[in-house]
Coordinates of C-alpha atoms and ligand atoms in Angstrom, one line a residue:
M18 CA -7.2 -27.9 -0.8
E19 CA -7.0 -27.5 2.9
T20 CA -8.0 -24.3 4.7
H21 CA -4.5 -23.6 5.6
S22 CA -2.9 -24.5 2.2
R23 CA -0.7 -22.1 0.5
I24 CA -2.6 -21.0 -2.6
Y25 CA -1.3 -18.6 -5.2
V26 CA -3.8 -16.6 -7.4
A27 CA -1.8 -15.2 -10.2
G28 CA -3.7 -12.1 -11.6
H29 CA -5.7 -11.2 -8.5
T30 CA -6.4 -7.7 -9.6
G31 CA -8.3 -8.7 -12.7
L32 CA -12.0 -9.8 -13.2
V33 CA -11.3 -13.4 -12.8
G34 CA -8.6 -13.3 -10.2
S35 CA -10.3 -11.0 -7.8
S36 CA -13.6 -13.3 -8.1
I37 CA -11.3 -16.3 -7.2
V38 CA -9.7 -14.6 -4.2
R39 CA -13.2 -13.7 -2.8
E40 CA -14.5 -17.3 -3.5
L41 CA -11.5 -18.8 -1.7
R42 CA -11.8 -16.3 1.3
K43 CA -15.7 -17.1 1.5
R44 CA -14.6 -20.9 1.8
G45 CA -12.3 -20.0 4.7
H46 CA -8.8 -20.3 2.9
S47 CA -6.6 -18.2 4.9
N48 CA -3.2 -18.5 3.2
V49 CA -3.8 -16.9 -0.1
I50 CA -0.6 -15.6 -1.8
L51 CA -0.9 -12.5 -3.9
R52 CA 1.5 -10.2 -5.8
T53 CA 0.6 -7.1 -7.9
H54 CA 1.9 -6.5 -11.3
P55 CA 4.6 -3.9 -10.1
E56 CA 5.6 -6.3 -7.3
L57 CA 6.1 -9.4 -9.8
D58 CA 6.1 -9.2 -13.6
L59 CA 5.1 -12.7 -14.6
R60 CA 6.7 -12.1 -18.2
D61 CA 10.0 -12.1 -16.4
Q62 CA 11.3 -15.6 -16.1
S63 CA 13.8 -15.4 -13.5
A64 CA 11.8 -13.1 -11.3
T65 CA 8.9 -15.6 -11.5
Q66 CA 11.0 -18.4 -10.7
L67 CA 12.5 -16.6 -7.8
F68 CA 9.0 -15.8 -6.4
F69 CA 8.0 -19.5 -6.5
E70 CA 11.1 -20.6 -4.8
G71 CA 10.5 -18.1 -2.0
A72 CA 6.7 -18.5 -1.6
R73 CA 6.4 -22.2 -2.3
P74 CA 2.8 -22.4 -3.1
E75 CA 1.0 -25.7 -3.1
Y76 CA -1.9 -24.8 -5.2
V77 CA -1.9 -22.3 -8.3
F78 CA -4.8 -20.6 -10.0
L79 CA -3.2 -19.1 -13.3
A80 CA -5.7 -16.1 -13.9
A81 CA -2.9 -13.7 -15.0
A82 CA -3.4 -12.7 -18.8
K83 CA -3.4 -9.9 -21.1
V84 CA -7.1 -9.4 -22.0
G85 CA -9.6 -7.2 -23.7
G86 CA -12.5 -7.1 -26.1
I87 CA -12.5 -7.5 -29.9
Q88 CA -10.9 -4.2 -30.8
A89 CA -8.0 -4.6 -28.1
N90 CA -7.4 -8.3 -29.4
N91 CA -7.4 -7.1 -32.9
T92 CA -5.1 -3.9 -32.4
Y93 CA -2.6 -5.3 -29.9
R94 CA -2.0 -8.6 -31.6
G95 CA 1.7 -8.9 -30.7
E96 CA 1.3 -8.1 -27.1
F97 CA -1.6 -10.4 -26.8
L98 CA 0.5 -13.3 -28.1
F99 CA 3.8 -12.4 -26.3
D100 CA 2.4 -11.6 -22.8
N101 CA 0.2 -14.4 -22.6
L102 CA 2.8 -17.0 -23.9
A103 CA 5.4 -15.6 -21.4
I104 CA 3.0 -15.5 -18.4
Q105 CA 1.9 -19.0 -19.0
M106 CA 5.2 -20.4 -19.8
N107 CA 6.9 -19.0 -16.7
V108 CA 4.3 -19.6 -14.2
I109 CA 3.5 -23.4 -15.4
E110 CA 7.3 -24.2 -15.6
S111 CA 8.0 -22.5 -12.1
A112 CA 5.1 -24.2 -10.6
R113 CA 6.3 -27.6 -11.7
R114 CA 9.9 -27.0 -10.6
V115 CA 8.9 -26.2 -7.0
D116 CA 6.4 -29.3 -7.0
V117 CA 3.2 -27.4 -6.9
K118 CA 0.5 -29.9 -6.0
K119 CA -2.0 -28.8 -8.5
L120 CA -2.5 -25.8 -11.0
V121 CA -5.8 -24.6 -12.7
F122 CA -5.1 -22.8 -16.1
L123 CA -7.8 -20.4 -17.4
G124 CA -8.3 -20.0 -21.1
S125 CA -10.9 -18.9 -23.2
S126 CA -13.8 -20.1 -25.4
C127 CA -12.1 -18.4 -28.5
I128 CA -9.7 -21.3 -28.7
Y129 CA -12.3 -23.2 -30.8
P130 CA -12.6 -22.9 -34.6
K131 CA -14.5 -20.1 -36.0
E132 CA -17.1 -22.3 -37.8
C133 CA -17.7 -25.2 -35.6
P134 CA -20.9 -27.1 -34.7
Q135 CA -22.9 -25.5 -31.8
P136 CA -22.9 -26.0 -28.9
I137 CA -19.0 -26.4 -28.9
R138 CA -17.8 -29.5 -27.4
E139 CA -14.3 -29.7 -25.9
D140 CA -13.1 -32.2 -28.7
Y141 CA -13.8 -29.6 -31.3
L142 CA -10.4 -28.0 -30.5
L143 CA -8.0 -27.7 -33.5
T144 CA -10.6 -28.9 -36.0
G145 CA -10.6 -25.8 -38.1
P146 CA -9.2 -22.3 -38.5
L147 CA -9.7 -19.6 -35.8
E148 CA -11.6 -16.3 -35.8
A149 CA -9.0 -13.7 -37.2
T150 CA -9.8 -10.9 -34.7
N151 CA -8.5 -12.9 -31.6
E152 CA -6.3 -15.4 -33.2
P153 CA -3.2 -14.3 -31.4
Y154 CA -5.0 -14.5 -28.1
A155 CA -6.4 -17.9 -29.0
I156 CA -3.1 -19.3 -30.1
A157 CA -1.6 -18.3 -26.7
K158 CA -4.3 -20.2 -24.7
I159 CA -4.1 -23.1 -27.0
A160 CA -0.4 -23.3 -26.2
G161 CA -1.1 -23.0 -22.4
L162 CA -3.7 -25.7 -22.6
K163 CA -1.2 -28.0 -24.5
M164 CA 1.5 -27.1 -22.0
C165 CA -0.7 -28.3 -19.2
E166 CA -1.4 -31.6 -21.2
A167 CA 2.3 -32.1 -22.1
Y168 CA 3.4 -31.5 -18.4
R169 CA 0.7 -33.9 -17.1
S170 CA 2.1 -36.6 -19.5
Q171 CA 5.9 -36.0 -19.3
Y172 CA 6.3 -34.9 -15.7
G173 CA 2.9 -36.2 -14.0
F174 CA 2.3 -32.5 -13.1
Q175 CA -1.3 -32.0 -11.9
A176 CA -2.4 -29.2 -14.3
I177 CA -6.0 -28.9 -15.3
S178 CA -7.3 -26.3 -18.0
V179 CA -10.7 -24.7 -17.9
M180 CA -12.2 -22.7 -20.9
P181 CA -14.6 -20.1 -19.9
T182 CA -17.2 -18.5 -22.2
N183 CA -17.3 -14.6 -22.2
L184 CA -17.2 -13.2 -18.6
Y185 CA -18.5 -10.0 -17.0
G186 CA -18.9 -9.0 -13.4
P187 CA -17.9 -6.4 -10.7
G188 CA -14.6 -4.8 -11.2
D189 CA -14.6 -5.4 -15.0
S190 CA -13.0 -3.0 -17.3
F191 CA -15.5 -0.4 -18.6
D192 CA -13.2 1.0 -21.2
L193 CA -15.0 1.9 -24.3
Q194 CA -12.2 1.1 -26.8
N195 CA -10.7 -1.9 -25.3
G196 CA -13.3 -3.5 -23.0
H197 CA -15.5 -6.4 -23.6
V198 CA -19.0 -5.8 -25.1
L199 CA -21.0 -6.2 -21.8
P200 CA -19.1 -3.8 -19.6
S201 CA -18.7 -1.2 -22.6
L202 CA -22.4 -1.3 -23.3
I203 CA -23.0 -0.6 -19.5
R204 CA -20.9 2.6 -19.9
K205 CA -22.4 3.7 -23.2
F206 CA -26.0 3.4 -22.0
H207 CA -25.1 5.1 -18.5
E208 CA -23.5 8.0 -20.1
A209 CA -26.3 8.3 -22.8
K210 CA -28.9 8.3 -19.9
V211 CA -26.9 11.0 -17.9
N212 CA -26.1 13.2 -20.9
G213 CA -29.7 12.8 -22.4
S214 CA -28.4 11.5 -25.6
S215 CA -31.0 10.4 -28.2
E216 CA -29.1 7.3 -29.3
V217 CA -26.5 4.8 -28.4
V218 CA -24.1 3.3 -31.0
I219 CA -23.5 -0.4 -30.9
W220 CA -20.7 -2.1 -32.9
G221 CA -21.2 -4.4 -35.7
S222 CA -24.6 -5.8 -36.8
G223 CA -25.8 -6.8 -33.6
R224 CA -26.5 -10.4 -35.0
P225 CA -23.7 -12.3 -33.5
R226 CA -24.6 -14.3 -30.5
R227 CA -22.5 -14.6 -27.1
E228 CA -22.7 -16.6 -23.9
F229 CA -22.1 -14.7 -20.8
L230 CA -21.1 -16.0 -17.6
Y231 CA -21.0 -13.9 -14.2
S232 CA -17.5 -13.7 -12.7
E233 CA -18.6 -14.9 -9.3
D234 CA -20.1 -18.0 -10.9
L235 CA -16.8 -18.8 -12.7
A236 CA -14.9 -18.4 -9.5
D237 CA -17.2 -21.0 -7.7
A238 CA -16.6 -23.2 -10.7
V239 CA -12.9 -22.9 -10.7
V240 CA -12.5 -23.6 -7.0
F241 CA -14.9 -26.5 -7.4
L242 CA -12.8 -28.0 -10.2
M243 CA -9.4 -27.4 -8.3
N244 CA -11.0 -29.7 -5.6
V245 CA -12.8 -32.4 -7.7
Y246 CA -11.3 -32.6 -11.2
D247 CA -8.0 -34.1 -12.3
G248 CA -8.5 -35.1 -16.0
D249 CA -6.3 -34.6 -19.1
Q250 CA -9.3 -33.0 -21.0
H251 CA -9.8 -29.3 -20.7
L252 CA -13.3 -28.4 -19.5
N253 CA -15.8 -25.8 -21.0
V254 CA -17.4 -23.4 -18.3
G255 CA -20.4 -21.5 -19.2
T256 CA -24.3 -21.1 -18.7
G257 CA -25.0 -23.2 -21.9
E258 CA -27.3 -20.3 -23.0
D259 CA -26.6 -17.4 -25.4
I260 CA -28.1 -14.1 -26.6
T261 CA -27.5 -11.8 -29.6
I262 CA -25.8 -8.7 -29.2
A263 CA -28.8 -6.7 -30.2
D264 CA -30.9 -8.5 -27.4
L265 CA -28.1 -8.0 -25.0
A266 CA -28.1 -4.2 -25.9
K267 CA -31.7 -4.2 -25.1
L268 CA -31.4 -5.8 -21.7
V269 CA -28.5 -3.6 -20.6
G270 CA -30.6 -0.4 -21.8
E271 CA -33.5 -1.8 -19.7
V272 CA -31.2 -2.4 -16.5
V273 CA -29.5 1.0 -16.9
G274 CA -32.9 2.8 -17.5
Y275 CA -32.2 4.4 -20.9
S276 CA -35.1 5.2 -23.0
G277 CA -33.5 6.4 -26.3
K278 CA -32.7 4.2 -29.4
T279 CA -29.8 2.1 -30.5
V280 CA -28.0 2.2 -33.9
M281 CA -25.6 -0.2 -35.4
N282 CA -22.1 0.9 -36.6
D283 CA -21.3 -1.7 -39.4
S284 CA -17.7 -0.5 -39.7
K285 CA -16.8 -2.3 -36.6
P286 CA -16.0 -6.0 -36.6
D287 CA -18.7 -8.7 -35.6
G288 CA -16.1 -11.2 -34.7
V289 CA -17.1 -14.8 -34.6
F290 CA -21.0 -15.3 -35.3
R291 CA -21.5 -17.8 -32.5
K292 CA -19.6 -19.6 -29.8
Q293 CA -21.9 -21.3 -27.4
L294 CA -20.4 -23.9 -25.3
D295 CA -21.5 -27.5 -24.6
V296 CA -21.2 -27.5 -20.7
S297 CA -22.5 -31.2 -20.2
K298 CA -19.1 -32.5 -19.0
L299 CA -19.2 -29.8 -16.2
K300 CA -22.9 -30.6 -15.3
A301 CA -22.1 -34.1 -15.1
L302 CA -19.3 -33.3 -12.5
G303 CA -22.3 -31.4 -10.6
W304 CA -21.9 -27.7 -11.3
Q305 CA -24.2 -25.3 -12.8
A306 CA -24.2 -21.6 -13.0
K307 CA -26.5 -19.8 -10.6
T308 CA -26.8 -16.0 -11.7
S309 CA -29.3 -15.1 -14.3
L310 CA -27.9 -12.6 -17.1
R311 CA -30.2 -9.8 -16.0
E312 CA -29.2 -10.2 -12.2
G313 CA -25.6 -10.2 -13.1
I314 CA -25.9 -7.1 -15.3
V315 CA -27.7 -5.4 -12.3
Q316 CA -24.8 -6.5 -10.0
T317 CA -22.3 -5.2 -12.5
Y318 CA -24.1 -1.9 -13.1
E319 CA -24.0 -1.3 -9.3
S320 CA -20.3 -1.8 -9.2
F321 CA -19.8 0.5 -12.2
L322 CA -21.8 3.2 -10.5
T323 CA -19.5 2.7 -7.4
S324 CA -16.3 2.8 -9.2
N325 CA -17.4 5.8 -11.3
Q326 CA -18.1 7.9 -8.3
Ligands
LIG429 O1 -16.6 -9.0 -25.7 P1 -16.3 -8.8 -27.2 O2 -15.6 -7.5 -27.5 O3 -15.4 -9.9 -27.8 O4 -17.7 -8.8 -27.9 P2 -15.7 -11.2 -28.6 C1 -17.7 -8.4 -29.4 C2 -19.1 -8.5 -30.0 O5 -19.8 -7.5 -29.5 C3 -18.9 -8.2 -31.5 C4 -20.2 -6.4 -30.6 O6 -19.9 -8.8 -32.2 C5 -19.1 -6.6 -31.5 O7 -19.2 -6.2 -32.7 N1 -20.2 -5.0 -29.9 C6 -21.2 -4.3 -29.8 C7 -19.2 -4.6 -29.2 N2 -20.9 -3.0 -29.3 C8 -19.7 -3.3 -28.9 C9 -19.0 -2.4 -27.8 O8 -19.3 -1.4 -27.5 N3 -17.6 -2.9 -27.4 C10 -17.3 -4.3 -27.8 N4 -16.2 -4.7 -27.4 N5 -18.1 -5.1 -28.6 C11 -13.5 -12.0 -27.1 C12 -12.2 -12.1 -27.4 O9 -14.1 -11.9 -28.3 O10 -14.0 -12.9 -26.4 C13 -11.3 -12.4 -26.3 O11 -11.6 -10.9 -28.1 C14 -12.0 -13.4 -25.4 O12 -10.1 -12.7 -26.6 C15 -13.6 -13.2 -25.2 O13 -11.6 -14.6 -25.9 C16 -14.1 -14.4 -24.5 O14 -16.6 -12.1 -27.8 O15 -15.7 -11.1 -30.0

């Protein structure tokens, strides 16, 4: 990408898209094209095609998606499947039609089988059944990845796919019901501290392990890959390290400054037991995450405090 290239970031108001826009601006890109959801509904095929014909982007970051934590994925199963399939189908096809030079598709580590060897290598895709709580989202993301592969092979369209681990960072959704675990814990511990509650309730058994990548690190990786990578194979993006939910809760409690106790609510699902990514392919290309989990949580808590005022 040149600094004057026309670059469309789909989903720029979300956690991932907003980080990508900041990263592009930091690197001097001055021609970033953005549309909010009310301005352009990417589930609408003709509206999406019209937008691409008018804006003629040269590069596309496809970060628009319907996302949420374990409960949202499990509750809004139809929407997670439909919205994500429609967004991907419309954006990738419109991009191809107007000869976009390159597109990066953002997926998720939940595409991999529920029980696969750890750490998870890219070639474990489609080798076993998926985790039930987020199967519709995973199926949509697998379809997006396969669409990129098929368009590369049939049309020579330069589309690459990156599969990030669990993400968190400034501007995340701190919703207690529909959010991901890390931002939800930030809100729970903060509210318990402020209200003087004696305990915080954590969902599940606390034993599952998750790998967390700071969203600003992800944006750095994604822009890096747009510039250097053009392979058929999708790439994992993560830190290569994971932590139990119980230890994560301890860390978030420390950062927030909460001194009460935590209790587990076993009636809530655990989800997949472990999904640590093998990031050796990404490392071999020369990229590594920079932000420690503690530092990332400190920054995210600050953003929560600012947005909560
Ligand atoms: O981030 P999360 O909701 O989704 O994390 P997944 C769920 C894990 O954290 C489960 C535990 O083991 C939960 O039982 N947990 C504990 C909590 N307390 C809480 C809480 O207060 N809120 C939440 N949300 N969880 C997501 C997929 O799966 O992974 C997405 O649903 C996406 O589609 C993402 O793929 C990467 O890690 O299970």
